């Protein structure tokens, strides 16, 4: 992993590209020819991935007993994406992101530059970018590579010794040196991996925390709505209680049209607290409403009487009922309402007594006797 910074003379993107080209050049032109000859035809397959953007670069570690134990660590999204592009780069290829390519100087992006737009798949994720294969340093050519190989052979194997070492000894030293460098790299890379792992778990914890906060916010919003609804209900309930009590106590002081208007207002207000029209009339008391309506509108008075009967309520205003029913010839309709109420509600002895008195005055007491006979049977 390498981090490059812009300066006044060279952009970071150009530095990264030159570094990538140097890596591929050394591997393909110097290491691999010797590996093929000396390690059973094996070669090193190397690819490079590059991204561009801001990254956190910091020192981590501690100082103990005058020994400095700090390493530079880079962390963040850019490092992760560059690593993923490195994983997906093919042998001898430089695979870069779109934003890196966009910030690359135009001198590196001509028609003959070798860059091609590609799409790679890793897991469930698609990665778009540009790839360039066999992109070597301009200072390297095949003749120089061959000369370099000859120099290595000359240095390593003339008289089968170098500085008193056999060829096997040279290879052993090279391997030991590489192992030492690899161990050093791994030691430096370990805190990076640990830091990235910590960042991953921190991001997961933050995501869970965000979900929890969102759920709490939704719960709070619902609670606010419920409280507002409850407050509105209580306010309407209080207003309903005050207005209906006042209207009931002062019923006879209102003109007919005004009373109807007030009753309609109470019916609308009652709907807001789950009261129906019958509830409103019952709270105003039928024994007050019917005598009042009898003086102003007999048909409205009769509708209130029917409503009271259908509710199975007591009828203490019996004489008013008899007068209204007879005045508009509603004996049959009233009788049917009584029978329906008796069949629907279980009448008390007082209710039967009131119906008996009213029906007898309306010359309909035979209907009630028939009902009582059915009860006995």
Short mmCIF file of C-alpha atoms in Angstrom, two decimals:
data_model
loop_
_atom_site.label_atom_id
_atom_site.label_comp_id
_atom_site.label_asym_id
_atom_site.label_seq_id
_atom_site.Cartn_x
_atom_site.Cartn_y
_atom_site.Cartn_z
CA UNK A 1 0.00 0.00 0.00
CA UNK A 2 1.31 3.44 -0.89
CA UNK A 3 0.02 6.96 -0.31
CA UNK A 4 0.99 9.81 -2.62
CA UNK A 5 0.53 13.54 -2.00
CA UNK A 6 0.27 16.42 -4.47
CA UNK A 7 3.12 18.88 -4.60
CA UNK A 8 3.89 21.94 -6.72
CA UNK A 9 5.66 19.97 -9.45
CA UNK A 10 3.91 16.57 -9.67
CA UNK A 11 0.34 15.54 -8.96
CA UNK A 12 -0.36 12.60 -6.66
CA UNK A 13 -2.13 10.73 -9.48
CA UNK A 14 1.00 10.92 -11.64
CA UNK A 15 3.22 9.74 -8.76
CA UNK A 16 0.93 6.75 -8.14
CA UNK A 17 0.92 5.82 -11.82
CA UNK A 18 4.72 6.01 -12.08
CA UNK A 19 5.00 3.84 -8.96
CA UNK A 20 2.57 1.27 -10.42
CA UNK A 21 4.50 1.21 -13.71
CA UNK A 22 7.77 0.75 -11.78
CA UNK A 23 6.31 -2.20 -9.86
CA UNK A 24 5.11 -3.93 -13.03
CA UNK A 25 8.37 -3.13 -14.83
CA UNK A 26 10.57 -4.61 -12.10
CA UNK A 27 8.36 -7.70 -11.72
CA UNK A 28 7.87 -8.43 -15.43
CA UNK A 29 11.26 -7.32 -16.79
CA UNK A 30 13.67 -8.27 -14.00
CA UNK A 31 12.22 -10.73 -11.52
CA UNK A 32 10.12 -12.97 -13.77
CA UNK A 33 12.82 -13.76 -16.38
CA UNK A 34 15.10 -15.03 -13.61
CA UNK A 35 12.23 -16.86 -11.87
CA UNK A 36 11.39 -18.70 -15.07
CA UNK A 37 14.98 -19.83 -15.45
CA UNK A 38 15.72 -20.66 -11.83
CA UNK A 39 12.42 -21.56 -10.09
CA UNK A 40 10.90 -24.25 -12.31
CA UNK A 41 9.37 -21.76 -14.72
CA UNK A 42 7.41 -19.99 -11.97
CA UNK A 43 6.58 -16.30 -12.27
CA UNK A 44 5.20 -13.58 -10.01
CA UNK A 45 1.71 -12.46 -11.05
CA UNK A 46 1.24 -8.87 -9.98
CA UNK A 47 -1.59 -6.35 -10.45
CA UNK A 48 -2.01 -2.81 -9.11
CA UNK A 49 -5.17 -0.97 -8.00
CA UNK A 50 -5.41 2.80 -7.51
CA UNK A 51 -8.04 5.20 -6.18
CA UNK A 52 -8.01 8.97 -5.62
CA UNK A 53 -9.41 11.10 -2.82
CA UNK A 54 -8.95 12.17 0.80
CA UNK A 55 -7.63 9.68 3.35
CA UNK A 56 -6.81 9.72 7.04
CA UNK A 57 -3.09 9.37 7.66
CA UNK A 58 -1.96 9.19 11.28
CA UNK A 59 0.63 7.73 13.60
CA UNK A 60 -0.50 5.04 16.01
CA UNK A 61 1.44 3.25 18.72
CA UNK A 62 3.19 4.23 21.91
CA UNK A 63 6.56 5.28 23.23
CA UNK A 64 8.08 3.04 25.89
CA UNK A 65 11.54 3.11 27.47
CA UNK A 66 12.94 5.58 24.93
CA UNK A 67 11.90 3.29 22.06
CA UNK A 68 9.62 4.64 19.44
CA UNK A 69 6.91 2.09 18.51
CA UNK A 70 4.72 4.09 16.17
CA UNK A 71 3.63 3.33 12.62
CA UNK A 72 1.91 5.40 9.95
CA UNK A 73 -1.61 4.14 9.35
CA UNK A 74 -3.97 5.19 6.56
CA UNK A 75 -7.65 4.41 6.86
CA UNK A 76 -10.89 5.25 5.14
CA UNK A 77 -12.98 4.55 2.09
CA UNK A 78 -10.27 5.36 -0.46
CA UNK A 79 -7.85 2.79 1.01
CA UNK A 80 -10.55 0.12 0.99
CA UNK A 81 -11.54 0.78 -2.63
CA UNK A 82 -7.91 0.81 -3.79
CA UNK A 83 -7.43 -2.55 -2.05
CA UNK A 84 -10.51 -3.99 -3.77
CA UNK A 85 -9.26 -2.80 -7.19
CA UNK A 86 -5.91 -4.41 -6.44
CA UNK A 87 -7.66 -7.72 -5.72
CA UNK A 88 -9.51 -7.49 -9.05
CA UNK A 89 -6.52 -6.37 -11.14
CA UNK A 90 -5.25 -9.06 -13.46
CA UNK A 91 -1.57 -10.02 -13.84
CA UNK A 92 0.43 -7.17 -15.36
CA UNK A 93 -2.56 -4.80 -15.11
CA UNK A 94 -3.21 -1.43 -13.48
CA UNK A 95 -6.91 -1.12 -12.54
CA UNK A 96 -8.00 2.38 -11.44
CA UNK A 97 -11.28 4.02 -10.38
CA UNK A 98 -13.20 6.52 -12.50
CA UNK A 99 -12.37 9.40 -10.17
CA UNK A 100 -8.65 8.59 -10.31
CA UNK A 101 -8.77 8.47 -14.11
CA UNK A 102 -10.64 11.79 -14.22
CA UNK A 103 -7.86 13.43 -12.15
CA UNK A 104 -5.01 11.88 -14.13
CA UNK A 105 -3.09 14.42 -16.27
CA UNK A 106 -4.22 14.39 -19.90
CA UNK A 107 -0.72 13.48 -21.08
CA UNK A 108 -1.35 9.97 -19.74
CA UNK A 109 -4.77 9.55 -21.39
CA UNK A 110 -4.16 9.79 -25.12
CA UNK A 111 -5.65 7.45 -27.71
CA UNK A 112 -2.54 5.27 -27.63
CA UNK A 113 -2.21 5.26 -23.85
CA UNK A 114 -3.75 1.79 -23.55
CA UNK A 115 -6.52 2.67 -21.07
CA UNK A 116 -9.83 0.80 -21.49
CA UNK A 117 -13.08 1.24 -19.58
CA UNK A 118 -13.90 -2.00 -17.71
CA UNK A 119 -16.44 -3.33 -15.22
CA UNK A 120 -15.49 -5.95 -12.63
CA UNK A 121 -17.74 -7.93 -10.29
CA UNK A 122 -16.75 -8.77 -6.72
CA UNK A 123 -19.39 -10.50 -4.62
CA UNK A 124 -22.61 -8.60 -5.19
CA UNK A 125 -20.83 -5.32 -6.06
CA UNK A 126 -19.92 -3.88 -9.45
CA UNK A 127 -16.74 -1.84 -9.81
CA UNK A 128 -16.29 0.48 -12.78
CA UNK A 129 -12.98 1.97 -13.85
CA UNK A 130 -10.14 1.88 -16.36
CA UNK A 131 -7.50 -0.79 -16.90
CA UNK A 132 -4.09 -0.72 -18.61
CA UNK A 133 -2.04 -3.88 -19.24
CA UNK A 134 1.74 -4.18 -19.64
CA UNK A 135 2.19 -0.50 -18.88
CA UNK A 136 5.95 -0.22 -18.22
CA UNK A 137 8.38 2.60 -17.56
CA UNK A 138 9.49 4.40 -20.71
CA UNK A 139 13.17 3.96 -19.77
CA UNK A 140 12.95 0.17 -20.05
CA UNK A 141 13.30 -1.81 -23.26
CA UNK A 142 13.95 -5.42 -24.11
CA UNK A 143 17.67 -4.94 -24.82
CA UNK A 144 18.25 -3.37 -21.43
CA UNK A 145 16.34 -6.20 -19.81
CA UNK A 146 18.48 -8.80 -21.55
CA UNK A 147 21.65 -6.94 -20.55
CA UNK A 148 20.42 -6.79 -16.98
CA UNK A 149 19.84 -10.55 -17.03
CA UNK A 150 23.32 -11.14 -18.33
CA UNK A 151 24.76 -8.97 -15.56
CA UNK A 152 22.88 -10.97 -12.94
CA UNK A 153 24.11 -14.23 -14.34
CA UNK A 154 27.64 -12.84 -14.55
CA UNK A 155 27.58 -11.57 -11.02
CA UNK A 156 25.86 -14.59 -9.55
CA UNK A 157 27.38 -17.53 -11.28
CA UNK A 158 30.87 -16.77 -12.57
CA UNK A 159 33.06 -19.42 -11.11
CA UNK A 160 29.91 -20.65 -9.34
CA UNK A 161 30.38 -18.13 -6.54
CA UNK A 162 29.62 -14.56 -5.43
CA UNK A 163 31.63 -13.21 -2.55
CA UNK A 164 32.54 -16.75 -1.64
CA UNK A 165 28.92 -18.03 -1.81
CA UNK A 166 27.64 -20.82 -4.00
CA UNK A 167 24.58 -20.20 -6.25
CA UNK A 168 22.42 -21.96 -3.65
CA UNK A 169 23.81 -19.62 -1.02
CA UNK A 170 22.93 -16.59 -3.10
CA UNK A 171 19.37 -17.85 -3.55
CA UNK A 172 19.17 -18.59 0.15
CA UNK A 173 20.24 -15.04 0.99
CA UNK A 174 17.74 -13.62 -1.47
CA UNK A 175 14.93 -15.74 0.00
CA UNK A 176 15.90 -14.83 3.56
CA UNK A 177 16.00 -11.16 2.61
CA UNK A 178 12.55 -11.37 1.01
CA UNK A 179 11.17 -13.21 4.03
CA UNK A 180 12.58 -10.51 6.31
CA UNK A 181 10.99 -7.79 4.19
CA UNK A 182 7.69 -9.66 4.07
CA UNK A 183 7.72 -10.07 7.86
CA UNK A 184 8.40 -6.35 8.24
CA UNK A 185 5.58 -5.51 5.87
CA UNK A 186 3.19 -7.82 7.73
CA UNK A 187 4.12 -6.21 11.05
CA UNK A 188 3.39 -2.78 9.61
CA UNK A 189 0.22 -3.98 7.92
CA UNK A 190 -1.23 -5.61 11.05
CA UNK A 191 -2.25 -2.31 12.73
CA UNK A 192 -3.80 -1.21 9.44
CA UNK A 193 -5.94 -4.33 9.30
CA UNK A 194 -6.84 -3.92 12.96
CA UNK A 195 -7.75 -0.28 12.37
CA UNK A 196 -9.88 -1.17 9.35
CA UNK A 197 -11.62 -3.89 11.36
CA UNK A 198 -12.30 -1.42 14.15
CA UNK A 199 -13.68 1.06 11.63
CA UNK A 200 -15.89 -1.66 10.17
CA UNK A 201 -17.38 -2.56 13.55
CA UNK A 202 -17.71 1.14 14.42
CA UNK A 203 -19.64 1.74 11.19
CA UNK A 204 -21.88 -1.26 11.94
CA UNK A 205 -22.50 0.02 15.47
CA UNK A 206 -23.30 3.49 14.14
CA UNK A 207 -25.68 1.99 11.57
CA UNK A 208 -27.50 0.05 14.30
CA UNK A 209 -27.57 3.17 16.45
CA UNK A 210 -29.03 5.16 13.56
CA UNK A 211 -31.75 2.54 13.06
CA UNK A 212 -32.54 2.60 16.79
CA UNK A 213 -32.68 6.42 16.79
CA UNK A 214 -34.98 6.35 13.75
CA UNK A 215 -37.30 3.90 15.49
CA UNK A 216 -37.28 6.04 18.65
CA UNK A 217 -38.04 9.11 16.55
CA UNK A 218 -41.00 7.37 14.89
CA UNK A 219 -42.25 6.22 18.31
CA UNK A 220 -41.89 9.77 19.63
CA UNK A 221 -43.76 11.21 16.65
CA UNK A 222 -46.59 8.70 17.17
CA UNK A 223 -46.67 9.53 20.87
CA UNK A 224 -46.89 13.25 20.06
CA UNK A 225 -49.78 12.58 17.67
CA UNK A 226 -51.52 10.39 20.27
CA UNK A 227 -51.11 13.09 22.93
CA UNK A 228 -52.42 15.78 20.58
CA UNK A 229 -55.40 13.56 19.70
CA UNK A 230 -56.08 12.88 23.37
CA UNK A 231 -55.84 16.58 24.24
CA UNK A 232 -58.23 17.46 21.41
CA UNK A 233 -60.64 14.74 22.54
CA UNK A 234 -60.61 15.96 26.14
CA UNK A 235 -61.12 19.55 25.02
CA UNK A 236 -64.13 18.57 22.89
CA UNK A 237 -65.47 16.41 25.70
CA UNK A 238 -65.27 19.30 28.17
CA UNK A 239 -66.88 21.71 25.68
CA UNK A 240 -69.65 19.17 24.98
CA UNK A 241 -70.42 18.66 28.67
CA UNK A 242 -70.64 22.39 29.39
CA UNK A 243 -72.75 23.27 26.34
CA UNK A 244 -75.21 20.38 26.66
CA UNK A 245 -75.72 20.96 30.36
CA UNK A 246 -76.39 24.65 29.76
CA UNK A 247 -78.79 23.93 26.88
CA UNK A 248 -80.66 21.30 28.89
CA UNK A 249 -81.11 23.66 31.86
CA UNK A 250 -82.24 26.59 29.67
CA UNK A 251 -84.20 24.70 27.03
CA UNK A 252 -87.43 26.64 27.31
CA UNK A 253 -85.72 30.02 27.03
CA UNK A 254 -84.64 29.38 23.41
CA UNK A 255 -86.67 30.11 20.31
CA UNK A 256 -87.51 27.04 18.21
CA UNK A 257 -85.11 27.82 15.31
CA UNK A 258 -82.28 28.71 17.67
CA UNK A 259 -82.78 25.50 19.66
CA UNK A 260 -82.63 23.37 16.51
CA UNK A 261 -79.40 25.13 15.56
CA UNK A 262 -77.91 24.54 19.01
CA UNK A 263 -78.93 20.86 18.90
CA UNK A 264 -77.28 20.43 15.49
CA UNK A 265 -74.08 22.01 16.86
CA UNK A 266 -74.13 19.57 19.76
CA UNK A 267 -74.65 16.62 17.41
CA UNK A 268 -71.56 17.66 15.38
CA UNK A 269 -69.53 18.21 18.54
CA UNK A 270 -70.74 14.86 19.91
CA UNK A 271 -69.38 13.05 16.82
CA UNK A 272 -65.87 14.16 17.80
CA UNK A 273 -66.19 12.28 21.10
CA UNK A 274 -68.03 9.23 19.71
CA UNK A 275 -71.57 10.40 20.60
CA UNK A 276 -74.43 9.79 18.19
CA UNK A 277 -77.62 11.80 17.73
CA UNK A 278 -79.56 9.66 20.20
CA UNK A 279 -76.87 10.17 22.84
CA UNK A 280 -77.21 13.93 22.46
CA UNK A 281 -81.00 13.85 22.72
CA UNK A 282 -80.87 11.48 25.67
CA UNK A 283 -78.46 13.82 27.47
CA UNK A 284 -80.83 16.74 26.82
CA UNK A 285 -83.59 14.57 28.36
CA UNK A 286 -86.55 13.47 26.27
CA UNK A 287 -88.99 14.49 28.99
CA UNK A 288 -87.85 18.09 28.39
CA UNK A 289 -87.48 17.96 24.62
CA UNK A 290 -90.84 16.32 23.79
CA UNK A 291 -93.03 18.86 25.68
CA UNK A 292 -91.03 21.71 24.12
CA UNK A 293 -91.33 20.31 20.58
CA UNK A 294 -95.01 19.53 21.12
CA UNK A 295 -95.60 23.28 21.29
CA UNK A 296 -93.62 24.05 18.12
CA UNK A 297 -93.54 21.00 15.80
CA UNK A 298 -95.57 17.84 16.47
CA UNK A 299 -93.67 15.78 13.88
CA UNK A 300 -90.29 16.60 15.43
CA UNK A 301 -91.82 15.74 18.81
CA UNK A 302 -93.00 12.36 17.45
CA UNK A 303 -89.55 11.56 15.97
CA UNK A 304 -88.08 12.13 19.44
CA UNK A 305 -90.73 9.84 20.94
CA UNK A 306 -89.89 7.06 18.45
CA UNK A 307 -86.21 7.53 19.16
CA UNK A 308 -86.82 7.21 22.90
CA UNK A 309 -88.94 4.05 22.41
CA UNK A 310 -86.32 2.45 20.14
CA UNK A 311 -83.69 3.07 22.82
CA UNK A 312 -85.81 1.20 25.36
CA UNK A 313 -85.85 4.23 27.67
CA UNK A 314 -88.44 4.98 30.35
CA UNK A 315 -91.34 7.22 29.28
CA UNK A 316 -92.20 9.48 32.24
CA UNK A 317 -93.83 12.01 29.86
CA UNK A 318 -96.68 9.60 29.04
CA UNK A 319 -99.45 12.18 28.63
CA UNK A 320 -97.34 14.23 26.20
CA UNK A 321 -96.75 11.07 24.14
CA UNK A 322 -100.44 10.27 23.99
CA UNK A 323 -101.27 13.84 22.93
CA UNK A 324 -98.65 13.92 20.16
CA UNK A 325 -99.51 10.47 18.74
CA UNK A 326 -103.23 11.23 18.63
CA UNK A 327 -102.73 14.71 17.15
CA UNK A 328 -100.96 13.39 14.03
CA UNK A 329 -102.64 9.96 13.89
CA UNK A 330 -99.50 7.93 14.47
CA UNK A 331 -101.09 5.20 16.56
CA UNK A 332 -100.15 2.35 14.20
CA UNK A 333 -96.56 3.55 13.74
CA UNK A 334 -96.19 4.03 17.48
CA UNK A 335 -97.55 0.55 18.18
CA UNK A 336 -95.04 -1.00 15.74
CA UNK A 337 -92.18 0.92 17.38
CA UNK A 338 -93.28 -0.36 20.80
CA UNK A 339 -93.39 -3.99 19.61
CA UNK A 340 -89.96 -3.71 17.99
CA UNK A 341 -88.55 -2.22 21.19
CA UNK A 342 -90.10 -4.97 23.31
CA UNK A 343 -88.61 -7.64 21.05
CA UNK A 344 -85.22 -5.97 20.97
CA UNK A 345 -84.88 -4.84 24.60
CA UNK A 346 -85.71 -6.82 27.67
CA UNK A 347 -88.36 -4.56 29.24
CA UNK A 348 -88.53 -3.91 32.99
CA UNK A 349 -91.77 -4.00 34.96
CA UNK A 350 -91.83 -0.16 35.01
CA UNK A 351 -91.37 0.00 31.22
CA UNK A 352 -94.23 -2.49 30.66
CA UNK A 353 -96.42 -0.47 33.00
CA UNK A 354 -95.74 2.74 31.07
CA UNK A 355 -96.42 1.08 27.71
CA UNK A 356 -99.62 -0.43 29.09
CA UNK A 357 -100.88 2.95 30.24
CA UNK A 358 -100.04 4.66 26.91
CA UNK A 359 -101.46 1.90 24.69
CA UNK A 360 -104.65 1.71 26.72
CA UNK A 361 -105.18 5.45 26.20
CA UNK A 362 -104.60 4.89 22.49
CA UNK A 363 -107.04 1.95 22.49
CA UNK A 364 -104.15 -0.41 21.64
CA UNK A 365 -103.85 -2.29 24.91
CA UNK A 366 -104.80 -5.54 23.17
CA UNK A 367 -101.43 -5.54 21.44
CA UNK A 368 -99.62 -5.47 24.77
CA UNK A 369 -101.85 -8.21 26.19
CA UNK A 370 -100.92 -10.40 23.20
CA UNK A 371 -97.23 -9.73 23.91
CA UNK A 372 -97.66 -10.59 27.61
CA UNK A 373 -99.42 -13.81 26.65
CA UNK A 374 -96.45 -14.81 24.50
CA UNK A 375 -94.15 -14.14 27.45
CA UNK A 376 -96.23 -16.44 29.64
CA UNK A 377 -96.18 -19.21 27.02
#
